[in-house]
Amino acid sequence: MAKRPTTKRMLIMVGLVILLIAVLAFGKFLQIKKLIASAPKPAAQVVTAVKAATAEWQPQLTSVGTLAPVRGVDVTTEIAGLVREVRFKSGDEVKAGQVLFEMNADSDIAQLRALQANADLAATTLKRDKLQLSAQAISQAQVDGDEADLKAKQALAAQQKALVDKKTIRAPFAGKLGITAVNPGQYLNPGDKLVTLQTIDTVYVDFFVPQKQLASLSIGQKLNLTNDAYPGVGFAAKVTSISPKIDAATRNVQVQATVPNAKRQLLPGMFANVSLDQGELKKYLTLPQTAITYNPYGSTVFLLSPPPADSKDALKDEKGQAYLVAQQVFVTTGPTRGDQVAILTGLKEGQTVVTSGQLKLKNGTPVVIDNKVQPANSPNPTPQEH
């Protein structure tokens, strides 16, 4: 009977301990709940964004070409000799046949005069012998020999005259001269380059395109080319020649276009970016290329939209308006032009798309749009100087 009070006291003590533990646990729970409720909500992230819009695209074939003159040559000499006179200044405009260099030809001219004198004597001898033949004083064979001798001596004189003419170096066609380092008194060897001569009122641009594009090429087709020497300036041209042979190593075909160059801005040897219009205009949803996140599993963009109407935890601004939230979606990209990319699937016109600041976003992140500084979004960007 003495054990019953002891057991009762132990049960009461155990009950008190359990009650104490329950009270402490409940207090801790209330404390954690209060702490969670008072925790600051995540701040909205600042991004730039645009609305997806449809734009007309002209399908284009692009390539890099090299400019070449319609006529261009490095003037040389065929024979050796000493320069007597330089008849131009570097950079001069010259006409076809204009004298550029005079070489010393004194001895050659003297030799020409001697040969010409022999030819004149042979002509006189032939004339006299023909008179004697008419009087039957000499034979026909003598006259025939005189005619052959005259032709031989005239040929020698003509050969010497050609040699003398080569001592006068003339412009083979009209154009603009380059810079020469040749001076009077300088000795020249055959083949020495004296000065460059280029006709640049019209120039060619030579470029290559893949063989799969051959069917879309035609003579007279218009194209546009740009050069980094003149940012923002386009030069119109048209296709004038298509090579009849495909390069077996690259499977490319060479194309040549003619470019009017009245201001002579384009010079032979320059490179140019060539854009060739192909087919009819097409319409695409377009975005700046910075809006696309490329991943091994696909391309994605972040769309911005209001939070669900039943969302109680939506972050609001000072005016009580709920912030837009980000949602990542997959898209299929198409061709590009300049800073823009075409979106084929996954997007509708008018949807708001993040264009920069994606790295700090995830699904459901509240955002603030600040478009004071927008990413580049030009279909025809040009180099900018800073």
mmCIF file of N, CA, C and O in Angstrom, residues 30-95:
data_model
loop_
_atom_site.group_PDB
_atom_site.id
_atom_site.type_symbol
_atom_site.label_atom_id
_atom_site.label_comp_id
_atom_site.label_asym_id
_atom_site.label_seq_id
_atom_site.Cartn_x
_atom_site.Cartn_y
_atom_site.Cartn_z
ATOM 1 N N LEU A 30 6.260 29.295 -32.032
ATOM 2 C CA LEU A 30 5.748 30.654 -32.207
ATOM 3 C C LEU A 30 6.879 31.630 -32.533
ATOM 4 O O LEU A 30 6.729 32.543 -33.349
ATOM 5 N N GLN A 31 8.026 31.389 -31.893
ATOM 6 C CA GLN A 31 9.177 32.266 -32.137
ATOM 7 C C GLN A 31 9.670 32.132 -33.581
ATOM 8 O O GLN A 31 9.960 33.119 -34.246
ATOM 9 N N ILE A 32 9.750 30.893 -34.082
ATOM 10 C CA ILE A 32 10.200 30.653 -35.460
ATOM 11 C C ILE A 32 9.203 31.225 -36.452
ATOM 12 O O ILE A 32 9.579 31.846 -37.460
ATOM 13 N N LYS A 33 7.915 31.048 -36.166
ATOM 14 C CA LYS A 33 6.879 31.570 -37.060
ATOM 15 C C LYS A 33 6.962 33.091 -37.148
ATOM 16 O O LYS A 33 6.830 33.688 -38.225
ATOM 17 N N LYS A 34 7.176 33.705 -35.965
ATOM 18 C CA LYS A 34 7.286 35.154 -35.943
ATOM 19 C C LYS A 34 8.519 35.620 -36.709
ATOM 20 O O LYS A 34 8.503 36.622 -37.433
ATOM 21 N N LEU A 35 9.611 34.851 -36.560
ATOM 22 C CA LEU A 35 10.858 35.194 -37.248
ATOM 23 C C LEU A 35 10.693 35.093 -38.764
ATOM 24 O O LEU A 35 11.163 35.955 -39.524
ATOM 25 N N ILE A 36 10.002 34.025 -39.197
ATOM 26 C CA ILE A 36 9.765 33.851 -40.639
ATOM 27 C C ILE A 36 8.864 34.962 -41.160
ATOM 28 O O ILE A 36 9.075 35.509 -42.244
ATOM 29 N N ALA A 37 7.856 35.313 -40.398
ATOM 30 C CA ALA A 37 6.930 36.351 -40.841
ATOM 31 C C ALA A 37 7.605 37.709 -40.936
ATOM 32 O O ALA A 37 7.242 38.544 -41.766
ATOM 33 N N SER A 38 8.583 37.933 -40.033
ATOM 34 C CA SER A 38 9.260 39.225 -40.039
ATOM 35 C C SER A 38 10.457 39.267 -40.983
ATOM 36 O O SER A 38 11.088 40.314 -41.129
ATOM 37 N N ALA A 39 10.807 38.119 -41.596
ATOM 38 C CA ALA A 39 11.959 38.094 -42.505
ATOM 39 C C ALA A 39 11.668 38.960 -43.732
ATOM 40 O O ALA A 39 10.556 38.935 -44.256
ATOM 41 N N PRO A 40 12.670 39.729 -44.204
ATOM 42 C CA PRO A 40 12.440 40.582 -45.390
ATOM 43 C C PRO A 40 12.212 39.748 -46.636
ATOM 44 O O PRO A 40 12.864 38.722 -46.844
ATOM 45 N N LYS A 41 11.260 40.175 -47.436
ATOM 46 C CA LYS A 41 10.988 39.468 -48.685
ATOM 47 C C LYS A 41 12.067 39.796 -49.723
ATOM 48 O O LYS A 41 12.676 40.867 -49.673
ATOM 49 N N PRO A 42 12.338 38.855 -50.662
ATOM 50 C CA PRO A 42 13.392 39.113 -51.654
ATOM 51 C C PRO A 42 13.092 40.359 -52.475
ATOM 52 O O PRO A 42 11.947 40.604 -52.868
ATOM 53 N N ALA A 43 14.123 41.169 -52.725
ATOM 54 C CA ALA A 43 13.952 42.399 -53.506
ATOM 55 C C ALA A 43 13.745 42.071 -54.978
ATOM 56 O O ALA A 43 14.214 41.052 -55.485
ATOM 57 N N ALA A 44 13.034 42.962 -55.670
ATOM 58 C CA ALA A 44 12.818 42.783 -57.109
ATOM 59 C C ALA A 44 14.109 43.051 -57.860
ATOM 60 O O ALA A 44 14.884 43.951 -57.508
ATOM 61 N N GLN A 45 14.380 42.267 -58.897
ATOM 62 C CA GLN A 45 15.587 42.406 -59.708
ATOM 63 C C GLN A 45 15.327 43.381 -60.861
ATOM 64 O O GLN A 45 14.252 43.371 -61.462
ATOM 65 N N VAL A 46 16.329 44.197 -61.158
ATOM 66 C CA VAL A 46 16.209 45.179 -62.242
ATOM 67 C C VAL A 46 16.690 44.556 -63.547
ATOM 68 O O VAL A 46 17.799 44.002 -63.608
ATOM 69 N N VAL A 47 15.880 44.638 -64.591
ATOM 70 C CA VAL A 47 16.224 44.078 -65.898
ATOM 71 C C VAL A 47 15.782 45.063 -66.986
ATOM 72 O O VAL A 47 15.060 46.017 -66.725
ATOM 73 N N THR A 48 16.252 44.801 -68.211
ATOM 74 C CA THR A 48 15.707 45.486 -69.386
ATOM 75 C C THR A 48 14.828 44.496 -70.138
ATOM 76 O O THR A 48 15.049 43.279 -70.068
ATOM 77 N N ALA A 49 13.844 45.022 -70.850
ATOM 78 C CA ALA A 49 12.900 44.135 -71.536
ATOM 79 C C ALA A 49 12.317 44.836 -72.749
ATOM 80 O O ALA A 49 12.297 46.075 -72.831
ATOM 81 N N VAL A 50 11.858 44.031 -73.693
ATOM 82 C CA VAL A 50 11.159 44.541 -74.872
ATOM 83 C C VAL A 50 9.963 43.637 -75.147
ATOM 84 O O VAL A 50 9.903 42.496 -74.669
ATOM 85 N N LYS A 51 9.026 44.150 -75.921
ATOM 86 C CA LYS A 51 7.899 43.334 -76.372
ATOM 87 C C LYS A 51 8.260 42.688 -77.708
ATOM 88 O O LYS A 51 8.785 43.354 -78.610
ATOM 89 N N ALA A 52 8.035 41.406 -77.811
ATOM 90 C CA ALA A 52 8.312 40.698 -79.068
ATOM 91 C C ALA A 52 7.427 41.264 -80.167
ATOM 92 O O ALA A 52 6.209 41.364 -80.010
ATOM 93 N N ALA A 53 8.044 41.656 -81.269
ATOM 94 C CA ALA A 53 7.300 42.266 -82.376
ATOM 95 C C ALA A 53 7.687 41.611 -83.684
ATOM 96 O O ALA A 53 8.810 41.111 -83.853
ATOM 97 N N THR A 54 6.759 41.629 -84.630
ATOM 98 C CA THR A 54 7.003 41.061 -85.954
ATOM 99 C C THR A 54 7.688 42.105 -86.836
ATOM 100 O O THR A 54 7.302 43.264 -86.852
ATOM 101 N N ALA A 55 8.713 41.672 -87.558
ATOM 102 C CA ALA A 55 9.425 42.572 -88.468
ATOM 103 C C ALA A 55 9.626 41.873 -89.802
ATOM 104 O O ALA A 55 9.703 40.636 -89.872
ATOM 105 N N GLU A 56 9.701 42.671 -90.868
ATOM 106 C CA GLU A 56 9.965 42.123 -92.195
ATOM 107 C C GLU A 56 11.461 41.913 -92.384
ATOM 108 O O GLU A 56 12.256 42.802 -92.085
ATOM 109 N N TRP A 57 11.801 40.736 -92.872
ATOM 110 C CA TRP A 57 13.204 40.397 -93.119
ATOM 111 C C TRP A 57 13.400 40.144 -94.599
ATOM 112 O O TRP A 57 12.601 39.453 -95.234
ATOM 113 N N GLN A 58 14.482 40.684 -95.132
ATOM 114 C CA GLN A 58 14.906 40.346 -96.483
ATOM 115 C C GLN A 58 15.990 39.273 -96.372
ATOM 116 O O GLN A 58 17.076 39.550 -95.880
ATOM 117 N N PRO A 59 15.685 38.040 -96.783
ATOM 118 C CA PRO A 59 16.720 37.001 -96.709
ATOM 119 C C PRO A 59 17.957 37.439 -97.482
ATOM 120 O O PRO A 59 17.858 37.924 -98.613
ATOM 121 N N GLN A 60 19.109 37.284 -96.844
ATOM 122 C CA GLN A 60 20.353 37.735 -97.457
ATOM 123 C C GLN A 60 21.425 36.669 -97.364
ATOM 124 O O GLN A 60 21.460 35.870 -96.435
ATOM 125 N N LEU A 61 22.285 36.681 -98.367
ATOM 126 C CA LEU A 61 23.479 35.853 -98.375
ATOM 127 C C LEU A 61 24.660 36.769 -98.130
ATOM 128 O O LEU A 61 24.826 37.776 -98.823
ATOM 129 N N THR A 62 25.459 36.489 -97.119
ATOM 130 C CA THR A 62 26.580 37.351 -96.779
ATOM 131 C C THR A 62 27.901 36.656 -97.063
ATOM 132 O O THR A 62 28.000 35.426 -96.979
ATOM 133 N N SER A 63 28.891 37.450 -97.396
ATOM 134 C CA SER A 63 30.214 36.921 -97.678
ATOM 135 C C SER A 63 31.225 38.044 -97.498
ATOM 136 O O SER A 63 30.859 39.212 -97.344
ATOM 137 N N VAL A 64 32.482 37.686 -97.508
ATOM 138 C CA VAL A 64 33.565 38.669 -97.447
ATOM 139 C C VAL A 64 34.289 38.650 -98.788
ATOM 140 O O VAL A 64 34.710 37.592 -99.261
ATOM 141 N N GLY A 65 34.381 39.821 -99.423
ATOM 142 C CA GLY A 65 35.001 39.912 -100.740
ATOM 143 C C GLY A 65 36.245 40.769 -100.733
ATOM 144 O O GLY A 65 36.566 41.454 -99.763
ATOM 145 N N THR A 66 36.958 40.730 -101.848
ATOM 146 C CA THR A 66 38.166 41.532 -102.038
ATOM 147 C C THR A 66 37.966 42.428 -103.250
ATOM 148 O O THR A 66 37.506 41.983 -104.300
ATOM 149 N N LEU A 67 38.327 43.698 -103.099
ATOM 150 C CA LEU A 67 38.169 44.669 -104.180
ATOM 151 C C LEU A 67 39.347 44.582 -105.146
ATOM 152 O O LEU A 67 40.496 44.405 -104.736
ATOM 153 N N ALA A 68 39.020 44.702 -106.423
ATOM 154 C CA ALA A 68 40.039 44.658 -107.474
ATOM 155 C C ALA A 68 39.712 45.727 -108.510
ATOM 156 O O ALA A 68 38.539 46.056 -108.721
ATOM 157 N N PRO A 69 40.732 46.278 -109.173
ATOM 158 C CA PRO A 69 40.457 47.314 -110.172
ATOM 159 C C PRO A 69 39.903 46.713 -111.456
ATOM 160 O O PRO A 69 40.154 45.553 -111.779
ATOM 161 N N VAL A 70 39.124 47.514 -112.181
ATOM 162 C CA VAL A 70 38.687 47.084 -113.501
ATOM 163 C C VAL A 70 39.908 46.911 -114.394
ATOM 164 O O VAL A 70 40.006 45.971 -115.180
ATOM 165 N N ARG A 71 40.845 47.843 -114.271
ATOM 166 C CA ARG A 71 42.145 47.732 -114.919
ATOM 167 C C ARG A 71 43.210 48.120 -113.913
ATOM 168 O O ARG A 71 43.115 49.167 -113.279
ATOM 169 N N GLY A 72 44.214 47.293 -113.784
ATOM 170 C CA GLY A 72 45.293 47.598 -112.853
ATOM 171 C C GLY A 72 46.550 46.863 -113.259
ATOM 172 O O GLY A 72 46.496 45.702 -113.667
ATOM 173 N N VAL A 73 47.685 47.563 -113.195
ATOM 174 C CA VAL A 73 48.936 46.954 -113.622
ATOM 175 C C VAL A 73 50.096 47.657 -112.933
ATOM 176 O O VAL A 73 50.006 48.838 -112.571
ATOM 177 N N ASP A 74 51.160 46.894 -112.697
ATOM 178 C CA ASP A 74 52.426 47.487 -112.269
ATOM 179 C C ASP A 74 53.259 47.723 -113.528
ATOM 180 O O ASP A 74 53.664 46.770 -114.203
ATOM 181 N N VAL A 75 53.469 48.982 -113.871
ATOM 182 C CA VAL A 75 54.203 49.324 -115.089
ATOM 183 C C VAL A 75 55.652 48.855 -114.949
ATOM 184 O O VAL A 75 56.310 49.114 -113.941
ATOM 185 N N THR A 76 56.153 48.155 -115.983
ATOM 186 C CA THR A 76 57.525 47.641 -115.982
ATOM 187 C C THR A 76 58.213 48.024 -117.287
ATOM 188 O O THR A 76 57.611 48.620 -118.174
ATOM 189 N N THR A 77 59.477 47.654 -117.382
ATOM 190 C CA THR A 77 60.247 47.868 -118.608
ATOM 191 C C THR A 77 60.622 46.526 -119.224
ATOM 192 O O THR A 77 60.899 45.560 -118.509
ATOM 193 N N GLU A 78 60.581 46.477 -120.557
ATOM 194 C CA GLU A 78 60.937 45.228 -121.251
ATOM 195 C C GLU A 78 62.437 45.073 -121.434
ATOM 196 O O GLU A 78 62.942 43.962 -121.584
ATOM 197 N N ILE A 79 63.165 46.209 -121.466
ATOM 198 C CA ILE A 79 64.600 46.162 -121.759
ATOM 199 C C ILE A 79 65.358 46.955 -120.697
ATOM 200 O O ILE A 79 64.790 47.796 -119.995
ATOM 201 N N ALA A 80 66.639 46.672 -120.611
ATOM 202 C CA ALA A 80 67.491 47.377 -119.660
ATOM 203 C C ALA A 80 67.858 48.753 -120.212
ATOM 204 O O ALA A 80 67.847 48.982 -121.418
ATOM 205 N N GLY A 81 68.174 49.639 -119.298
ATOM 206 C CA GLY A 81 68.587 50.958 -119.729
ATOM 207 C C GLY A 81 68.651 51.946 -118.587
ATOM 208 O O GLY A 81 68.277 51.640 -117.446
ATOM 209 N N LEU A 82 69.133 53.136 -118.899
ATOM 210 C CA LEU A 82 69.301 54.201 -117.923
ATOM 211 C C LEU A 82 68.154 55.198 -118.056
ATOM 212 O O LEU A 82 67.831 55.629 -119.170
ATOM 213 N N VAL A 83 67.544 55.557 -116.921
ATOM 214 C CA VAL A 83 66.432 56.499 -116.934
ATOM 215 C C VAL A 83 66.970 57.906 -117.202
ATOM 216 O O VAL A 83 67.861 58.392 -116.499
ATOM 217 N N ARG A 84 66.402 58.537 -118.203
ATOM 218 C CA ARG A 84 66.801 59.904 -118.513
ATOM 219 C C ARG A 84 65.824 60.905 -117.897
ATOM 220 O O ARG A 84 66.236 61.958 -117.413
ATOM 221 N N GLU A 85 64.532 60.584 -117.908
ATOM 222 C CA GLU A 85 63.539 61.545 -117.448
ATOM 223 C C GLU A 85 62.304 60.815 -116.920
ATOM 224 O O GLU A 85 61.877 59.807 -117.491
ATOM 225 N N VAL A 86 61.751 61.346 -115.822
ATOM 226 C CA VAL A 86 60.479 60.875 -115.273
ATOM 227 C C VAL A 86 59.457 61.950 -115.568
ATOM 228 O O VAL A 86 59.586 63.094 -115.119
ATOM 229 N N ARG A 87 58.418 61.614 -116.317
ATOM 230 C CA ARG A 87 57.488 62.610 -116.852
ATOM 231 C C ARG A 87 56.206 62.755 -116.027
ATOM 232 O O ARG A 87 55.198 63.212 -116.545
ATOM 233 N N PHE A 88 56.187 62.386 -114.780
ATOM 234 C CA PHE A 88 54.967 62.492 -113.966
ATOM 235 C C PHE A 88 55.357 62.661 -112.511
ATOM 236 O O PHE A 88 56.521 62.495 -112.125
ATOM 237 N N LYS A 89 54.345 62.966 -111.694
ATOM 238 C CA LYS A 89 54.494 63.008 -110.250
ATOM 239 C C LYS A 89 53.653 61.895 -109.645
ATOM 240 O O LYS A 89 52.590 61.548 -110.170
ATOM 241 N N SER A 90 54.124 61.354 -108.555
ATOM 242 C CA SER A 90 53.379 60.280 -107.891
ATOM 243 C C SER A 90 51.953 60.730 -107.603
ATOM 244 O O SER A 90 51.720 61.821 -107.085
ATOM 245 N N GLY A 91 50.979 59.872 -107.955
ATOM 246 C CA GLY A 91 49.574 60.172 -107.714
ATOM 247 C C GLY A 91 48.885 60.896 -108.844
ATOM 248 O O GLY A 91 47.691 61.196 -108.746
ATOM 249 N N ASP A 92 49.596 61.148 -109.943
ATOM 250 C CA ASP A 92 48.998 61.866 -111.076
ATOM 251 C C ASP A 92 47.933 61.027 -111.776
ATOM 252 O O ASP A 92 47.988 59.788 -111.769
ATOM 253 N N GLU A 93 46.992 61.741 -112.385
ATOM 254 C CA GLU A 93 46.049 61.124 -113.311
ATOM 255 C C GLU A 93 46.680 61.179 -114.709
ATOM 256 O O GLU A 93 47.182 62.230 -115.118
ATOM 257 N N VAL A 94 46.666 60.085 -115.441
ATOM 258 C CA VAL A 94 47.281 60.052 -116.757
ATOM 259 C C VAL A 94 46.295 59.508 -117.787
ATOM 260 O O VAL A 94 45.346 58.800 -117.441
ATOM 261 N N LYS A 95 46.537 59.831 -119.033
ATOM 262 C CA LYS A 95 45.740 59.348 -120.145
ATOM 263 C C LYS A 95 46.438 58.169 -120.804
ATOM 264 O O LYS A 95 47.645 57.982 -120.646
#
